[in-house]
GROMACS .gro file of C-alpha atoms in nm:
model
  358
    1MET     CA    1   2.505   3.661  -0.163
    2ALA     CA    2   2.414   3.612   0.203
    3SER     CA    3   2.115   3.396   0.298
    4GLU     CA    4   1.802   3.574   0.427
    5ALA     CA    5   1.717   3.542   0.794
    6THR     CA    6   1.476   3.262   0.871
    7SER     CA    7   1.183   3.351   1.095
    8VAL     CA    8   1.052   3.082   1.335
    9ARG     CA    9   0.708   3.103   1.509
   10ARG     CA   10   0.522   2.859   1.729
   11GLU     CA   11   0.143   2.815   1.779
   12PRO     CA   12  -0.106   2.540   1.860
   13LEU     CA   13  -0.232   2.332   1.568
   14ASP     CA   14  -0.588   2.391   1.681
   15PRO     CA   15  -0.611   2.646   1.965
   16SER     CA   16  -0.974   2.571   2.049
   17GLY     CA   17  -0.996   2.198   1.988
   18ALA     CA   18  -0.842   1.857   2.062
   19GLY     CA   19  -0.531   1.958   1.875
   20ALA     CA   20  -0.438   2.230   2.122
   21ALA     CA   21  -0.154   2.019   2.269
   22ILE     CA   22   0.010   1.981   1.931
   23GLN     CA   23   0.252   2.265   1.852
   24ARG     CA   24   0.294   2.385   1.490
   25TRP     CA   25   0.635   2.550   1.429
   26THR     CA   26   0.650   2.751   1.106
   27LEU     CA   27   0.977   2.839   0.935
   28THR     CA   28   0.985   3.118   0.669
   29ALA     CA   29   1.279   3.209   0.454
   30GLY     CA   30   1.200   3.442   0.166
   31PRO     CA   31   0.918   3.285  -0.044
   32TYR     CA   32   0.973   2.939   0.109
   33GLU     CA   33   0.787   2.814   0.415
   34ALA     CA   34   0.779   2.487   0.615
   35SER     CA   35   0.570   2.390   0.912
   36VAL     CA   36   0.652   2.114   1.163
   37LEU     CA   37   0.426   1.947   1.416
   38THR     CA   38   0.536   1.814   1.754
   39LEU     CA   39   0.316   1.511   1.699
   40GLY     CA   40   0.541   1.265   1.509
   41ALA     CA   41   0.804   1.539   1.450
   42THR     CA   42   0.594   1.581   1.126
   43LEU     CA   43   0.698   1.786   0.824
   44HIS     CA   44   0.341   1.913   0.782
   45THR     CA   45   0.365   2.165   0.498
   46LEU     CA   46   0.624   2.294   0.253
   47SER     CA   47   0.550   2.590   0.024
   48ALA     CA   48   0.751   2.718  -0.272
   49PRO     CA   49   0.702   2.942  -0.576
   50ASP     CA   50   0.675   2.812  -0.939
   51ARG     CA   51   0.851   2.967  -1.238
   52ALA     CA   52   0.594   3.253  -1.246
   53GLY     CA   53   0.646   3.323  -0.875
   54ARG     CA   54   0.316   3.167  -0.763
   55THR     CA   55   0.344   2.986  -0.432
   56ALA     CA   56   0.178   2.655  -0.357
   57GLN     CA   57   0.179   2.406  -0.073
   58LEU     CA   58   0.357   2.096  -0.199
   59LEU     CA   59   0.292   1.824   0.060
   60LEU     CA   60  -0.014   1.599   0.109
   61SER     CA   61  -0.145   1.701   0.449
   62THR     CA   62  -0.444   1.780   0.659
   63ASP     CA   63  -0.527   1.989   0.966
   64GLU     CA   64  -0.810   1.755   1.064
   65LEU     CA   65  -0.694   1.582   1.383
   66ALA     CA   66  -0.911   1.275   1.318
   67GLN     CA   67  -0.736   1.224   0.984
   68ILE     CA   68  -0.394   1.302   1.133
   69LEU     CA   69  -0.445   1.031   1.386
   70GLY     CA   70  -0.610   0.797   1.135
   71PRO     CA   71  -0.548   0.759   0.763
   72ALA     CA   72  -0.287   1.030   0.747
   73ARG     CA   73  -0.095   0.904   1.057
   74HIS     CA   74   0.230   0.871   0.860
   75TYR     CA   75   0.203   1.172   0.631
   76GLY     CA   76   0.524   1.369   0.681
   77THR     CA   77   0.612   1.203   1.006
   78VAL     CA   78   0.951   1.078   1.132
   79VAL     CA   79   0.901   0.703   1.136
   80GLY     CA   80   1.107   0.469   1.364
   81ARG     CA   81   1.262   0.314   1.555
   82TYR     CA   82   1.293   0.121   1.234
   83ALA     CA   83   1.140   0.271   0.917
   84ASN     CA   84   0.991   0.033   0.664
   85ARG     CA   85   0.965  -0.349   0.715
   86ILE     CA   86   1.110  -0.601   0.954
   87ASP     CA   87   1.002  -0.956   0.853
   88GLY     CA   88   0.882  -1.197   1.128
   89SER     CA   89   0.850  -0.912   1.378
   90SER     CA   90   1.183  -1.003   1.534
   91VAL     CA   91   1.547  -0.902   1.528
   92THR     CA   92   1.852  -1.094   1.653
   93ILE     CA   93   2.140  -0.892   1.787
   94ASP     CA   94   2.457  -1.053   1.926
   95GLY     CA   95   2.275  -1.389   1.931
   96ALA     CA   96   1.979  -1.264   2.138
   97GLU     CA   97   1.632  -1.258   1.973
   98HIS     CA   98   1.403  -0.962   2.037
   99ARG     CA   99   1.030  -1.004   1.961
  100LEU     CA  100   0.880  -0.678   1.818
  101ALA     CA  101   0.524  -0.551   1.829
  102PRO     CA  102   0.360  -0.669   1.506
  103THR     CA  103   0.166  -0.453   1.270
  104GLY     CA  104   0.012  -0.741   1.074
  105GLY     CA  105   0.107  -0.966   0.779
  106GLY     CA  106   0.391  -1.121   0.977
  107LEU     CA  107   0.570  -0.781   0.978
  108THR     CA  108   0.664  -0.485   1.198
  109ILE     CA  109   0.633  -0.175   0.978
  110HIS     CA  110   0.762   0.173   1.078
  111GLY     CA  111   0.859   0.071   1.423
  112GLY     CA  112   0.540  -0.094   1.538
  113PRO     CA  113   0.178   0.007   1.592
  114ASP     CA  114   0.291   0.277   1.844
  115GLY     CA  115   0.598   0.396   1.658
  116PHE     CA  116   0.764   0.740   1.658
  117ALA     CA  117   0.498   0.882   1.428
  118GLN     CA  118   0.241   0.859   1.714
  119ARG     CA  119   0.458   1.019   1.977
  120MET     CA  120   0.465   1.375   2.107
  121TRP     CA  121   0.814   1.515   2.061
  122ARG     CA  122   0.964   1.805   2.269
  123ALA     CA  123   1.054   2.106   2.052
  124GLU     CA  124   1.293   2.397   2.094
  125PRO     CA  125   1.410   2.668   1.855
  126VAL     CA  126   1.747   2.653   1.688
  127GLU     CA  127   1.904   2.883   1.435
  128GLY     CA  128   1.693   2.872   1.122
  129GLY     CA  129   1.451   2.612   1.247
  130VAL     CA  130   1.340   2.375   1.520
  131LEU     CA  131   1.491   2.079   1.708
  132LEU     CA  132   1.272   1.797   1.830
  133ARG     CA  133   1.358   1.538   2.098
  134LEU     CA  134   1.219   1.200   2.181
  135HIS     CA  135   1.313   0.937   2.447
  136SER     CA  136   1.227   0.580   2.357
  137PRO     CA  137   1.259   0.349   2.657
  138ASP     CA  138   1.429   0.011   2.660
  139GLY     CA  139   1.186  -0.244   2.519
  140ASP     CA  140   0.974   0.013   2.337
  141GLN     CA  141   0.775  -0.185   2.077
  142GLY     CA  142   1.007  -0.471   2.161
  143PHE     CA  143   1.326  -0.298   2.058
  144PRO     CA  144   1.623  -0.325   2.298
  145GLY     CA  145   1.797  -0.022   2.444
  146ALA     CA  146   1.682   0.312   2.564
  147LEU     CA  147   1.712   0.543   2.254
  148ASP     CA  148   1.743   0.921   2.272
  149VAL     CA  149   1.664   1.082   1.935
  150THR     CA  150   1.686   1.436   1.797
  151VAL     CA  151   1.553   1.558   1.466
  152SER     CA  152   1.611   1.913   1.340
  153TYR     CA  153   1.452   2.099   1.053
  154THR     CA  154   1.632   2.413   0.930
  155LEU     CA  155   1.517   2.622   0.635
  156SER     CA  156   1.728   2.866   0.433
  157HIS     CA  157   1.699   3.086   0.122
  158THR     CA  158   1.959   3.286  -0.067
  159PRO     CA  159   1.820   3.542  -0.301
  160GLY     CA  160   1.863   3.443  -0.662
  161THR     CA  161   1.860   3.073  -0.571
  162GLY     CA  162   1.611   2.830  -0.443
  163GLY     CA  163   1.517   2.716  -0.082
  164GLU     CA  164   1.676   2.444   0.117
  165LEU     CA  165   1.525   2.237   0.410
  166VAL     CA  166   1.784   2.032   0.592
  167ILE     CA  167   1.663   1.735   0.812
  168ASP     CA  168   1.925   1.614   1.056
  169TYR     CA  169   1.875   1.293   1.268
  170ARG     CA  170   2.079   1.191   1.564
  171ALA     CA  171   2.036   0.900   1.814
  172VAL     CA  172   2.227   0.730   2.092
  173THR     CA  173   2.138   0.403   2.269
  174GLY     CA  174   2.198   0.235   2.601
  175LYS     CA  175   2.210  -0.117   2.455
  176PRO     CA  176   2.280  -0.262   2.110
  177THR     CA  177   1.976  -0.205   1.892
  178VAL     CA  178   1.870  -0.131   1.536
  179VAL     CA  179   1.786   0.214   1.403
  180ASN     CA  180   1.649   0.332   1.071
  181LEU     CA  181   1.488   0.674   1.063
  182THR     CA  182   1.333   0.863   0.771
  183ASN     CA  183   1.065   1.122   0.692
  184HIS     CA  184   0.750   1.001   0.525
  185ALA     CA  185   0.635   1.320   0.335
  186TYR     CA  186   0.436   1.286   0.006
  187PHE     CA  187   0.529   1.550  -0.258
  188ASN     CA  188   0.323   1.701  -0.538
  189LEU     CA  189   0.522   1.976  -0.700
  190SER     CA  190   0.211   2.105  -0.878
  191GLY     CA  191   0.052   2.164  -0.536
  192GLU     CA  192  -0.139   1.935  -0.307
  193GLY     CA  193  -0.480   1.838  -0.443
  194SER     CA  194  -0.384   1.935  -0.795
  195GLY     CA  195  -0.406   1.582  -0.940
  196ASP     CA  196  -0.163   1.297  -0.975
  197VAL     CA  197   0.217   1.309  -1.011
  198LEU     CA  198   0.243   1.066  -1.302
  199GLY     CA  199   0.364   1.344  -1.530
  200HIS     CA  200   0.646   1.448  -1.289
  201LEU     CA  201   0.990   1.357  -1.408
  202LEU     CA  202   1.197   1.150  -1.172
  203THR     CA  203   1.570   1.084  -1.174
  204LEU     CA  204   1.721   0.839  -0.923
  205ASP     CA  205   2.099   0.816  -0.871
  206ALA     CA  206   2.073   0.440  -0.844
  207ASP     CA  207   2.176   0.156  -1.079
  208GLU     CA  208   2.018  -0.118  -0.869
  209TYR     CA  209   1.713  -0.184  -0.655
  210THR     CA  210   1.607  -0.446  -0.405
  211PRO     CA  211   1.333  -0.670  -0.549
  212ALA     CA  212   1.079  -0.780  -0.293
  213ASP     CA  213   0.804  -1.039  -0.225
  214GLU     CA  214   0.432  -0.974  -0.228
  215ARG     CA  215   0.458  -0.806   0.112
  216GLN     CA  216   0.733  -0.572  -0.019
  217VAL     CA  217   0.996  -0.746   0.196
  218PRO     CA  218   1.329  -0.762   0.004
  219TYR     CA  219   1.462  -1.101  -0.097
  220GLY     CA  220   1.804  -0.991   0.017
  221ARG     CA  221   1.960  -0.936  -0.321
  222THR     CA  222   1.997  -0.638  -0.558
  223GLU     CA  223   1.917  -0.633  -0.929
  224PRO     CA  224   2.010  -0.387  -1.201
  225VAL     CA  225   1.746  -0.136  -1.308
  226ALA     CA  226   1.861  -0.129  -1.665
  227GLY     CA  227   1.595  -0.254  -1.909
  228THR     CA  228   1.326  -0.256  -1.638
  229PRO     CA  229   1.050  -0.016  -1.525
  230PHE     CA  230   1.280   0.069  -1.233
  231ASP     CA  231   1.528   0.252  -1.453
  232PHE     CA  232   1.522   0.620  -1.356
  233THR     CA  233   1.886   0.692  -1.420
  234VAL     CA  234   1.770   0.964  -1.657
  235ALA     CA  235   1.470   1.192  -1.607
  236THR     CA  236   1.165   0.979  -1.674
  237PRO     CA  237   0.789   1.044  -1.621
  238ILE     CA  238   0.676   0.850  -1.313
  239GLY     CA  239   0.383   0.708  -1.500
  240LYS     CA  240   0.579   0.589  -1.811
  241SER     CA  241   0.619   0.226  -1.703
  242LEU     CA  242   0.428   0.216  -1.378
  243HIS     CA  243   0.157  -0.004  -1.522
  244ASP     CA  244   0.388  -0.237  -1.721
  245GLU     CA  245   0.346  -0.606  -1.687
  246HIS     CA  246   0.639  -0.662  -1.449
  247PRO     CA  247   0.619  -0.906  -1.159
  248GLN     CA  248   0.754  -0.643  -0.918
  249LEU     CA  249   0.474  -0.402  -0.997
  250ALA     CA  250   0.178  -0.638  -0.987
  251GLY     CA  251   0.147  -0.662  -0.607
  252PRO     CA  252   0.183  -0.304  -0.494
  253GLY     CA  253   0.009  -0.166  -0.807
  254GLY     CA  254   0.297   0.071  -0.868
  255TYR     CA  255   0.626   0.166  -0.703
  256ASP     CA  256   0.688   0.080  -0.343
  257HIS     CA  257   1.053  -0.022  -0.360
  258ASN     CA  258   1.403   0.054  -0.230
  259TRP     CA  259   1.660   0.181  -0.470
  260VAL     CA  260   2.029   0.126  -0.397
  261LEU     CA  261   2.196   0.464  -0.422
  262ARG     CA  262   2.542   0.504  -0.575
  263ALA     CA  263   2.838   0.520  -0.343
  264ARG     CA  264   2.816   0.804  -0.094
  265PRO     CA  265   3.105   1.059  -0.062
  266ALA     CA  266   3.405   0.952   0.143
  267ASP     CA  267   3.363   1.252   0.371
  268GLY     CA  268   3.020   1.124   0.478
  269GLY     CA  269   2.833   1.426   0.354
  270PRO     CA  270   2.502   1.414   0.166
  271ALA     CA  271   2.499   1.335  -0.206
  272ARG     CA  272   2.217   1.351  -0.451
  273ALA     CA  273   1.966   1.062  -0.437
  274ALA     CA  274   1.679   1.195  -0.646
  275LEU     CA  275   1.557   1.482  -0.865
  276LEU     CA  276   1.186   1.542  -0.907
  277GLU     CA  277   1.062   1.788  -1.163
  278ASP     CA  278   0.721   1.916  -1.256
  279PRO     CA  279   0.715   2.032  -1.622
  280VAL     CA  280   0.392   2.225  -1.571
  281SER     CA  281   0.487   2.452  -1.276
  282GLY     CA  282   0.862   2.437  -1.328
  283ARG     CA  283   0.922   2.342  -0.966
  284THR     CA  284   1.209   2.105  -0.891
  285LEU     CA  285   1.303   1.908  -0.579
  286GLU     CA  286   1.659   1.778  -0.538
  287VAL     CA  287   1.701   1.525  -0.261
  288LEU     CA  288   2.044   1.475  -0.116
  289THR     CA  289   2.119   1.230   0.167
  290THR     CA  290   2.389   1.042   0.362
  291GLU     CA  291   2.169   0.726   0.349
  292PRO     CA  292   2.244   0.426   0.122
  293GLY     CA  293   1.891   0.390  -0.014
  294VAL     CA  294   1.563   0.564  -0.105
  295GLN     CA  295   1.220   0.406  -0.083
  296VAL     CA  296   0.998   0.538  -0.357
  297TYR     CA  297   0.627   0.504  -0.295
  298THR     CA  298   0.372   0.642  -0.549
  299ALA     CA  299   0.069   0.641  -0.317
  300ASN     CA  300  -0.073   0.340  -0.522
  301LYS     CA  301  -0.329   0.241  -0.255
  302PHE     CA  302  -0.474   0.586  -0.181
  303GLN     CA  303  -0.850   0.577  -0.210
  304GLY     CA  304  -0.962   0.923  -0.097
  305ALA     CA  305  -0.961   0.870   0.273
  306VAL     CA  306  -0.771   1.189   0.334
  307THR     CA  307  -0.879   1.532   0.214
  308GLY     CA  308  -0.627   1.813   0.214
  309ALA     CA  309  -0.668   2.193   0.255
  310SER     CA  310  -0.752   2.210  -0.117
  311GLY     CA  311  -1.074   2.019  -0.043
  312VAL     CA  312  -0.971   1.745  -0.282
  313PRO     CA  313  -0.957   1.384  -0.159
  314TYR     CA  314  -0.622   1.217  -0.226
  315GLY     CA  315  -0.658   0.934  -0.472
  316PRO     CA  316  -0.398   0.699  -0.623
  317PHE     CA  317  -0.068   0.872  -0.724
  318ALA     CA  318  -0.168   1.199  -0.559
  319GLY     CA  319   0.192   1.232  -0.436
  320ILE     CA  320   0.524   1.052  -0.418
  321ALA     CA  321   0.728   0.968  -0.115
  322LEU     CA  322   1.104   0.971  -0.141
  323GLU     CA  323   1.207   0.806   0.182
  324THR     CA  324   1.586   0.833   0.241
  325GLN     CA  325   1.686   0.539   0.461
  326HIS     CA  326   1.868   0.210   0.507
  327PHE     CA  327   1.722  -0.088   0.333
  328PRO     CA  328   1.400  -0.264   0.446
  329ASP     CA  329   1.452  -0.569   0.661
  330SER     CA  330   1.829  -0.509   0.686
  331PRO     CA  331   1.857  -0.697   1.021
  332HIS     CA  332   1.778  -1.026   0.832
  333HIS     CA  333   2.019  -0.961   0.540
  334PRO     CA  334   2.387  -0.943   0.636
  335ALA     CA  335   2.485  -0.826   0.283
  336PHE     CA  336   2.273  -0.505   0.334
  337PRO     CA  337   2.435  -0.206   0.512
  338SER     CA  338   2.407  -0.258   0.884
  339THR     CA  339   2.150  -0.079   1.097
  340VAL     CA  340   2.290  -0.186   1.434
  341LEU     CA  341   2.371   0.094   1.676
  342ARG     CA  342   2.580   0.027   1.987
  343PRO     CA  343   2.642   0.219   2.315
  344GLY     CA  344   2.912   0.482   2.257
  345GLU     CA  345   2.822   0.531   1.897
  346GLU     CA  346   2.593   0.797   1.750
  347PHE     CA  347   2.343   0.741   1.471
  348ARG     CA  348   2.384   1.034   1.224
  349SER     CA  349   2.176   1.095   0.917
  350THR     CA  350   2.122   1.403   0.702
  351THR     CA  351   1.868   1.466   0.424
  352VAL     CA  352   1.852   1.786   0.219
  353LEU     CA  353   1.541   1.896   0.032
  354ARG     CA  354   1.655   2.158  -0.226
  355LEU     CA  355   1.373   2.347  -0.401
  356GLY     CA  356   1.404   2.543  -0.722
  357VAL     CA  357   1.258   2.603  -1.064
  358ASN     CA  358   1.364   2.537  -1.423
   0.00000   0.00000   0.00000
């Protein structure tokens, strides 16, 4: 059966206020809807029906500009130039050291204090969605090379099946640099503000993870998940072992780790990384990616600083982030998949969010 046409509309986030310069692009395909902001190339909302046909908004988000610029500054954004952590706030490429803008704790996180999440991207319509562009100049946050980045969001729905949101990333550079892009959305398949996600079932197509120090910087080795709280090789409630006495859980107070995905297809296409299921609503989210890893963060440190459209402040475990990406701190660990991008090459990454019910 043919896919339904996807409608795309554009409007200001806040026509009468300080958010007037931020565009909201809304994509609608059957009962599925996604909205994207030009600030941070943000996946702002994502709506889907449950097994009874009732629609809910599944992402932690807010329309309050002060919160978007403050405690919610990474909710749903594209983070870069390097997602996750770089230890020592420096990278060495071809023997040359580059000092990066620090974010504290001896780290540069998510590309620096003025990373891609804080930038205004240029947007244009494409078939089924929106394409966003960003130019990052040479030396931006200390990273070498002028980087031109595009991110597209396209939504589709075929009657009788679920919805599918595809996120495509592309980048080219003028000098050798490091690139690691991801989307930082938080999901709650029961609906934002509906409570915690500890009862959601999670499956990860990963037999290993990268243990990390107290700052969540990987040691540079992988360890098997078997026999540990990190084993999600079969559908397991997120909260089942989250509070176990395990040294890797004590510091972050839950999950904030990178899982090593099983080998990707030889053709370079996306393969499944994760399956998230909500037994109550019946909603499912299948995540497919071309990336080698997925960072799972269970919002352990949330303390109600952000209130969503539901009017409910987001506390611990209000959502789960499934960030498809290369491994944290890869520039300092030669055994990890390389994140170096050189002139003449193109960074390419695709993640698919496949929504359904069971």
